[in-house]
């Protein structure tokens, strides 16, 4: 398996064997992610964030620092030359000279693919519009595996904004490589993008619905997402769905004892804060798993780990 020098643009570029290998590497990296190492000493990671982020950017930076590397970049395109009208291809052709790996978040679908075509150093997609967020999917899979001991044979419910949420697109593609049943729960207008549901239907069983109560008793993993207000073309459409679903302690009465709840964060109002103290909540554990998974990815891509 060859990871050195690879881009991570779409989760669809990876086979199940490759994903399993990344998850295995992540498990082996847990102690290093805690105590640190100098594995990537002298290497530079550049973060190019054209959209807001807390976790993804900071966790890539933390992961790089943990491995002894350094980071440069911007989180605010207003301060970069983009403000002067520089196009993405030129920005990439400049920044690739400064760094060994680029991490890009951009509001446009296809931006990461374009950047990867222009860059000689590997490009990691940290979110391309509403399209994909592959490293989030990897840390989500890692969390499921760590918590449940398996991904196969689980009933997994993706709930929330399945239309504009990029994390659920990457996660759905990835899960379709495993033997899972997938329940897709959303308000009607936020149903899973057709291109995603059509692709995954060929491999696994999916059931789409609007009421989480119908699938909750069978669910092993409940993955909740925020409504992506900023991606709605029409504010009136957002107003219709705002606050239409919420997981509270009462909702969880029918849930399996060992069901886990995940969320890529940030949360707005879709999971009640009371749920944080239940045995189900795992969304803050996901944050740590994000660092662990990203240390594994950086070590593999930069050739420090085979
Ligand atoms: C997500 C994103 O940016 O797509 N956040 C993240 O990376 N953890 C989810 C979101 O913004 O709702």
Tab-separated table of C-alpha atoms and ligand atoms in Angstrom:
chain	number	residue	atom	x	y	z
A	1	UNK	CA	0.000	0.000	0.000
A	2	UNK	CA	1.365	3.352	-1.013
A	3	UNK	CA	0.498	6.437	1.025
A	4	UNK	CA	3.649	8.539	0.651
A	5	UNK	CA	2.966	11.586	-1.495
A	6	UNK	CA	-0.762	10.906	-1.822
A	7	UNK	CA	-3.469	13.546	-1.865
A	8	UNK	CA	-6.558	13.146	0.297
A	9	UNK	CA	-9.183	14.844	-1.833
A	10	UNK	CA	-12.117	12.444	-1.667
A	11	UNK	CA	-12.768	9.448	0.531
A	12	UNK	CA	-13.838	7.717	-2.693
A	13	UNK	CA	-10.178	7.574	-3.717
A	14	UNK	CA	-9.546	5.012	-0.953
A	15	UNK	CA	-10.318	1.294	-0.799
A	16	UNK	CA	-11.572	-0.446	2.301
A	17	UNK	CA	-8.141	-2.054	2.752
A	18	UNK	CA	-6.476	1.363	2.664
A	19	UNK	CA	-8.964	2.829	5.122
A	20	UNK	CA	-8.513	-0.131	7.475
A	21	UNK	CA	-4.757	0.400	7.260
A	22	UNK	CA	-5.125	4.099	8.162
A	23	UNK	CA	-7.331	3.165	11.149
A	24	UNK	CA	-4.796	0.576	12.293
A	25	UNK	CA	-1.997	3.130	11.984
A	26	UNK	CA	-4.080	5.628	13.983
A	27	UNK	CA	-4.492	3.097	16.805
A	28	UNK	CA	-0.721	2.566	16.828
A	29	UNK	CA	-0.168	6.355	16.919
A	30	UNK	CA	-2.296	6.947	20.072
A	31	UNK	CA	0.718	7.020	22.452
A	32	UNK	CA	2.714	9.229	20.070
A	33	UNK	CA	-0.201	11.636	19.705
A	34	UNK	CA	-0.121	11.952	23.515
A	35	UNK	CA	3.565	12.174	24.255
A	36	UNK	CA	4.951	13.535	20.977
A	37	UNK	CA	7.807	12.511	18.698
A	38	UNK	CA	10.239	14.025	16.206
A	39	UNK	CA	9.069	11.887	13.320
A	40	UNK	CA	8.338	14.891	11.092
A	41	UNK	CA	11.182	17.108	12.249
A	42	UNK	CA	12.009	19.673	9.546
A	43	UNK	CA	8.699	19.196	7.704
A	44	UNK	CA	6.262	22.058	7.179
A	45	UNK	CA	2.500	21.882	6.900
A	46	UNK	CA	0.614	24.818	5.370
A	47	UNK	CA	-3.023	25.434	6.306
A	48	UNK	CA	-4.971	27.420	3.718
A	49	UNK	CA	-8.395	28.097	5.199
A	50	UNK	CA	-10.805	30.090	3.069
A	51	UNK	CA	-13.696	29.239	5.423
A	52	UNK	CA	-14.064	29.318	9.213
A	53	UNK	CA	-12.794	26.385	11.239
A	54	UNK	CA	-11.827	25.619	14.803
A	55	UNK	CA	-11.272	21.889	15.088
A	56	UNK	CA	-10.002	20.916	11.708
A	57	UNK	CA	-7.313	23.570	11.435
A	58	UNK	CA	-6.207	23.404	15.048
A	59	UNK	CA	-6.126	19.624	15.053
A	60	UNK	CA	-3.981	19.486	11.909
A	61	UNK	CA	-1.648	22.033	13.483
A	62	UNK	CA	-1.577	20.187	16.790
A	63	UNK	CA	-0.947	16.862	15.021
A	64	UNK	CA	1.942	18.352	13.026
A	65	UNK	CA	3.468	19.888	16.157
A	66	UNK	CA	3.115	16.608	18.054
A	67	UNK	CA	5.188	14.933	15.363
A	68	UNK	CA	7.944	17.526	15.571
A	69	UNK	CA	7.015	19.420	12.410
A	70	UNK	CA	5.977	23.050	12.056
A	71	UNK	CA	3.022	24.857	10.515
A	72	UNK	CA	2.392	28.008	8.533
A	73	UNK	CA	-0.784	29.339	6.940
A	74	UNK	CA	-3.786	31.580	7.129
A	75	UNK	CA	-7.248	31.158	8.546
A	76	UNK	CA	-8.591	34.386	7.223
A	77	UNK	CA	-8.413	34.871	3.453
A	78	UNK	CA	-8.967	38.604	3.943
A	79	UNK	CA	-5.357	38.967	5.092
A	80	UNK	CA	-3.891	36.895	2.265
A	81	UNK	CA	-3.145	37.904	-1.315
A	82	UNK	CA	-6.487	36.370	-2.348
A	83	UNK	CA	-7.936	39.660	-1.226
A	84	UNK	CA	-5.896	41.259	-4.028
A	85	UNK	CA	-7.488	38.975	-6.573
A	86	UNK	CA	-5.027	36.073	-6.684
A	87	UNK	CA	-6.658	32.899	-7.949
A	88	UNK	CA	-6.498	29.571	-6.160
A	89	UNK	CA	-4.183	27.938	-8.694
A	90	UNK	CA	-1.585	30.702	-8.267
A	91	UNK	CA	-1.868	30.619	-4.476
A	92	UNK	CA	-1.228	26.866	-4.565
A	93	UNK	CA	1.742	27.182	-6.948
A	94	UNK	CA	3.284	29.690	-4.543
A	95	UNK	CA	2.574	27.962	-1.253
A	96	UNK	CA	3.772	24.541	-2.417
A	97	UNK	CA	7.272	26.055	-2.372
A	98	UNK	CA	6.988	26.756	1.336
A	99	UNK	CA	5.568	23.483	2.597
A	100	UNK	CA	5.712	19.683	2.403
A	101	UNK	CA	1.945	19.241	2.646
A	102	UNK	CA	-1.022	21.573	2.118
A	103	UNK	CA	-4.314	21.448	4.010
A	104	UNK	CA	-7.058	23.327	2.199
A	105	UNK	CA	-10.570	24.345	3.203
A	106	UNK	CA	-12.563	26.164	0.560
A	107	UNK	CA	-16.233	27.104	0.002
A	108	UNK	CA	-16.278	25.745	-3.553
A	109	UNK	CA	-16.844	22.136	-4.503
A	110	UNK	CA	-13.963	20.876	-6.583
A	111	UNK	CA	-11.477	23.316	-5.019
A	112	UNK	CA	-9.407	20.595	-3.365
A	113	UNK	CA	-9.237	18.573	-6.587
A	114	UNK	CA	-8.087	21.632	-8.479
A	115	UNK	CA	-5.454	22.414	-5.832
A	116	UNK	CA	-4.174	18.830	-5.987
A	117	UNK	CA	-3.776	19.096	-9.737
A	118	UNK	CA	-1.651	22.212	-9.427
A	119	UNK	CA	0.398	21.125	-6.434
A	120	UNK	CA	3.462	18.914	-6.480
A	121	UNK	CA	3.220	18.381	-2.725
A	122	UNK	CA	0.294	16.412	-1.272
A	123	UNK	CA	-2.992	18.254	-0.726
A	124	UNK	CA	-5.406	17.319	2.048
A	125	UNK	CA	-9.011	18.397	1.614
A	126	UNK	CA	-10.234	19.872	4.909
A	127	UNK	CA	-13.682	20.616	3.474
A	128	UNK	CA	-14.688	21.525	-0.077
A	129	UNK	CA	-18.014	23.356	0.012
A	130	UNK	CA	-20.914	21.007	0.700
A	131	UNK	CA	-19.136	18.220	-1.109
A	132	UNK	CA	-16.710	16.283	1.110
A	133	UNK	CA	-14.602	16.279	4.254
A	134	UNK	CA	-12.598	13.061	4.004
A	135	UNK	CA	-10.376	13.373	7.083
A	136	UNK	CA	-13.459	13.937	9.227
A	137	UNK	CA	-14.870	10.667	7.856
A	138	UNK	CA	-11.657	8.873	8.804
A	139	UNK	CA	-11.746	10.167	12.360
A	140	UNK	CA	-15.432	9.285	12.547
A	141	UNK	CA	-14.687	5.718	11.446
A	142	UNK	CA	-11.821	5.567	13.922
A	143	UNK	CA	-14.206	6.664	16.686
A	144	UNK	CA	-16.782	4.030	15.743
A	145	UNK	CA	-14.150	1.299	15.653
A	146	UNK	CA	-12.621	2.358	18.966
A	147	UNK	CA	-15.980	2.582	20.708
A	148	UNK	CA	-17.705	-0.417	19.162
A	149	UNK	CA	-14.803	-2.711	18.292
A	150	UNK	CA	-16.199	-3.092	14.777
A	151	UNK	CA	-17.777	-1.124	11.956
A	152	UNK	CA	-19.297	-4.124	10.202
A	153	UNK	CA	-22.727	-5.319	11.325
A	154	UNK	CA	-23.733	-2.004	12.883
A	155	UNK	CA	-26.917	-0.017	12.344
A	156	UNK	CA	-25.831	3.542	11.781
A	157	UNK	CA	-28.146	6.540	11.628
A	158	UNK	CA	-27.030	9.763	9.971
A	159	UNK	CA	-29.331	12.549	11.035
A	160	UNK	CA	-29.645	16.229	10.205
A	161	UNK	CA	-28.568	18.173	7.167
A	162	UNK	CA	-27.722	15.403	4.735
A	163	UNK	CA	-27.964	17.715	1.762
A	164	UNK	CA	-25.426	20.412	2.597
A	165	UNK	CA	-23.402	18.623	5.289
A	166	UNK	CA	-20.086	17.547	3.781
A	167	UNK	CA	-19.084	15.329	6.695
A	168	UNK	CA	-22.060	13.031	6.143
A	169	UNK	CA	-21.275	12.739	2.429
A	170	UNK	CA	-17.749	11.499	3.064
A	171	UNK	CA	-18.896	9.320	5.942
A	172	UNK	CA	-21.701	7.721	3.917
A	173	UNK	CA	-19.299	6.829	1.085
A	174	UNK	CA	-16.835	5.378	3.589
A	175	UNK	CA	-19.470	3.382	5.474
A	176	UNK	CA	-20.704	1.860	2.237
A	177	UNK	CA	-17.408	-0.063	2.106
A	178	UNK	CA	-18.470	-1.884	5.309
A	179	UNK	CA	-21.351	-4.230	6.029
A	180	UNK	CA	-23.620	-1.705	7.704
A	181	UNK	CA	-27.277	-0.750	7.561
A	182	UNK	CA	-27.600	2.960	7.073
A	183	UNK	CA	-30.614	4.974	8.217
A	184	UNK	CA	-30.782	8.472	6.787
A	185	UNK	CA	-32.995	10.797	8.803
A	186	UNK	CA	-33.594	14.389	7.776
A	187	UNK	CA	-36.277	16.953	7.034
A	188	UNK	CA	-37.606	16.307	3.527
A	189	UNK	CA	-35.757	19.227	1.912
A	190	UNK	CA	-32.456	18.171	3.463
A	191	UNK	CA	-32.471	14.569	2.219
A	192	UNK	CA	-29.183	12.948	1.296
A	193	UNK	CA	-27.815	14.244	-2.003
A	194	UNK	CA	-28.916	11.967	-4.794
A	195	UNK	CA	-25.427	11.408	-6.135
A	196	UNK	CA	-24.375	10.061	-2.724
A	197	UNK	CA	-27.443	7.908	-2.051
A	198	UNK	CA	-27.369	6.481	-5.579
A	199	UNK	CA	-23.722	5.533	-5.212
A	200	UNK	CA	-23.991	3.926	-1.781
A	201	UNK	CA	-27.265	2.094	-2.529
A	202	UNK	CA	-25.333	-0.139	-4.881
A	203	UNK	CA	-23.316	-1.484	-1.971
A	204	UNK	CA	-25.363	-1.308	1.221
A	205	UNK	CA	-28.941	-1.147	2.417
A	206	UNK	CA	-30.189	2.347	3.135
A	207	UNK	CA	-33.501	3.464	4.609
A	208	UNK	CA	-34.494	7.116	4.339
A	209	UNK	CA	-36.966	8.801	6.676
A	210	UNK	CA	-37.885	11.947	8.541
A	211	UNK	CA	-38.496	10.636	12.083
A	212	UNK	CA	-35.569	9.529	14.184
A	213	UNK	CA	-37.939	7.750	16.593
A	214	UNK	CA	-38.640	5.129	13.932
A	215	UNK	CA	-35.056	3.912	13.794
A	216	UNK	CA	-33.664	4.867	17.189
A	217	UNK	CA	-34.422	1.563	18.974
A	218	UNK	CA	-32.271	-0.315	16.435
A	219	UNK	CA	-29.508	2.267	16.123
A	220	UNK	CA	-25.970	1.506	17.345
A	221	UNK	CA	-24.417	4.798	16.252
A	222	UNK	CA	-26.395	8.033	15.962
A	223	UNK	CA	-24.454	10.652	13.987
A	224	UNK	CA	-26.041	14.099	14.257
A	225	UNK	CA	-25.171	17.173	12.194
A	226	UNK	CA	-25.987	20.847	12.295
A	227	UNK	CA	-28.128	22.502	9.634
A	228	UNK	CA	-25.608	24.248	7.381
A	229	UNK	CA	-27.285	27.642	7.362
A	230	UNK	CA	-24.483	29.277	5.357
A	231	UNK	CA	-25.032	26.956	2.387
A	232	UNK	CA	-28.739	27.620	1.862
A	233	UNK	CA	-29.344	29.557	-1.341
A	234	UNK	CA	-32.562	30.950	0.143
A	235	UNK	CA	-32.895	32.120	3.789
A	236	UNK	CA	-36.645	31.346	3.678
A	237	UNK	CA	-35.818	27.679	3.105
A	238	UNK	CA	-33.552	27.707	6.143
A	239	UNK	CA	-36.286	29.303	8.248
A	240	UNK	CA	-38.546	26.338	7.418
A	241	UNK	CA	-36.199	23.704	8.823
A	242	UNK	CA	-34.477	25.617	11.579
A	243	UNK	CA	-34.868	23.855	14.922
A	244	UNK	CA	-36.968	21.053	13.432
A	245	UNK	CA	-34.997	18.289	15.060
A	246	UNK	CA	-33.412	17.983	18.416
A	247	UNK	CA	-31.992	15.119	20.427
A	248	UNK	CA	-32.804	15.463	24.106
A	249	UNK	CA	-32.694	13.108	27.059
A	250	UNK	CA	-36.365	12.251	26.477
A	251	UNK	CA	-35.684	11.260	22.852
A	252	UNK	CA	-33.157	8.724	24.084
A	253	UNK	CA	-35.547	6.668	26.183
A	254	UNK	CA	-35.946	4.054	23.476
A	255	UNK	CA	-32.266	3.941	22.545
A	256	UNK	CA	-30.064	0.906	23.085
A	257	UNK	CA	-28.060	1.049	26.325
A	258	UNK	CA	-24.811	1.135	24.400
A	259	UNK	CA	-25.859	3.390	21.521
A	260	UNK	CA	-23.315	6.136	20.959
A	261	UNK	CA	-24.037	9.666	19.735
A	262	UNK	CA	-21.508	11.403	17.519
A	263	UNK	CA	-21.382	14.888	16.020
A	264	UNK	CA	-18.612	16.535	13.959
A	265	UNK	CA	-19.240	19.806	15.864
A	266	UNK	CA	-19.927	22.704	15.995
A	267	UNK	CA	-23.350	21.989	17.460
A	268	UNK	CA	-26.027	24.635	17.393
A	269	UNK	CA	-29.216	23.328	19.003
A	270	UNK	CA	-29.587	19.817	17.590
A	271	UNK	CA	-28.262	18.042	20.687
A	272	UNK	CA	-29.414	19.247	24.068
A	273	UNK	CA	-26.597	19.998	26.503
A	274	UNK	CA	-28.195	17.559	28.965
A	275	UNK	CA	-27.240	14.750	26.614
A	276	UNK	CA	-23.540	15.508	27.200
A	277	UNK	CA	-23.721	13.821	30.589
A	278	UNK	CA	-25.378	10.638	29.371
A	279	UNK	CA	-23.511	7.408	28.638
A	280	UNK	CA	-24.259	7.915	24.948
A	281	UNK	CA	-22.300	11.090	24.196
A	282	UNK	CA	-19.036	10.654	22.306
A	283	UNK	CA	-18.663	13.954	20.419
A	284	UNK	CA	-15.914	15.309	22.602
A	285	UNK	CA	-13.998	12.028	22.300
A	286	UNK	CA	-14.179	12.511	18.529
A	287	UNK	CA	-12.085	15.645	18.933
A	288	UNK	CA	-9.183	13.707	20.446
A	289	UNK	CA	-9.592	10.983	17.850
A	290	UNK	CA	-9.222	13.728	15.239
A	291	UNK	CA	-5.699	14.496	16.408
A	292	UNK	CA	-4.795	10.819	16.517
A	293	UNK	CA	-6.134	10.145	13.023
A	294	UNK	CA	-4.405	13.215	11.604
A	295	UNK	CA	-1.042	12.262	13.108
A	296	UNK	CA	-1.422	8.924	11.321
A	297	UNK	CA	-2.332	10.571	8.019
A	298	UNK	CA	0.563	13.033	8.156
A	299	UNK	CA	3.049	10.315	9.083
A	300	UNK	CA	1.842	8.128	6.204
A	301	UNK	CA	1.662	10.860	3.582
A	302	UNK	CA	5.035	12.315	4.481
A	303	UNK	CA	6.607	8.874	4.467
A	304	UNK	CA	7.577	8.770	8.163
A	305	UNK	CA	5.472	5.653	8.576
A	306	UNK	CA	4.931	2.852	6.104
B	1	LIG	C1	-17.793	20.405	9.990
B	1	LIG	C2	-17.462	21.095	8.687
B	1	LIG	O1	-16.739	22.075	8.690
B	1	LIG	O2	-17.928	20.586	7.696
B	1	LIG	N1	-16.984	20.757	11.058
B	1	LIG	C3	-15.822	20.072	11.253
B	1	LIG	O3	-14.935	20.075	10.424
B	1	LIG	N2	-15.718	19.354	12.378
B	1	LIG	C4	-19.207	20.402	10.323
B	1	LIG	C5	-19.987	21.673	10.353
B	1	LIG	O4	-19.482	22.755	10.079
B	1	LIG	O5	-21.180	21.577	10.672
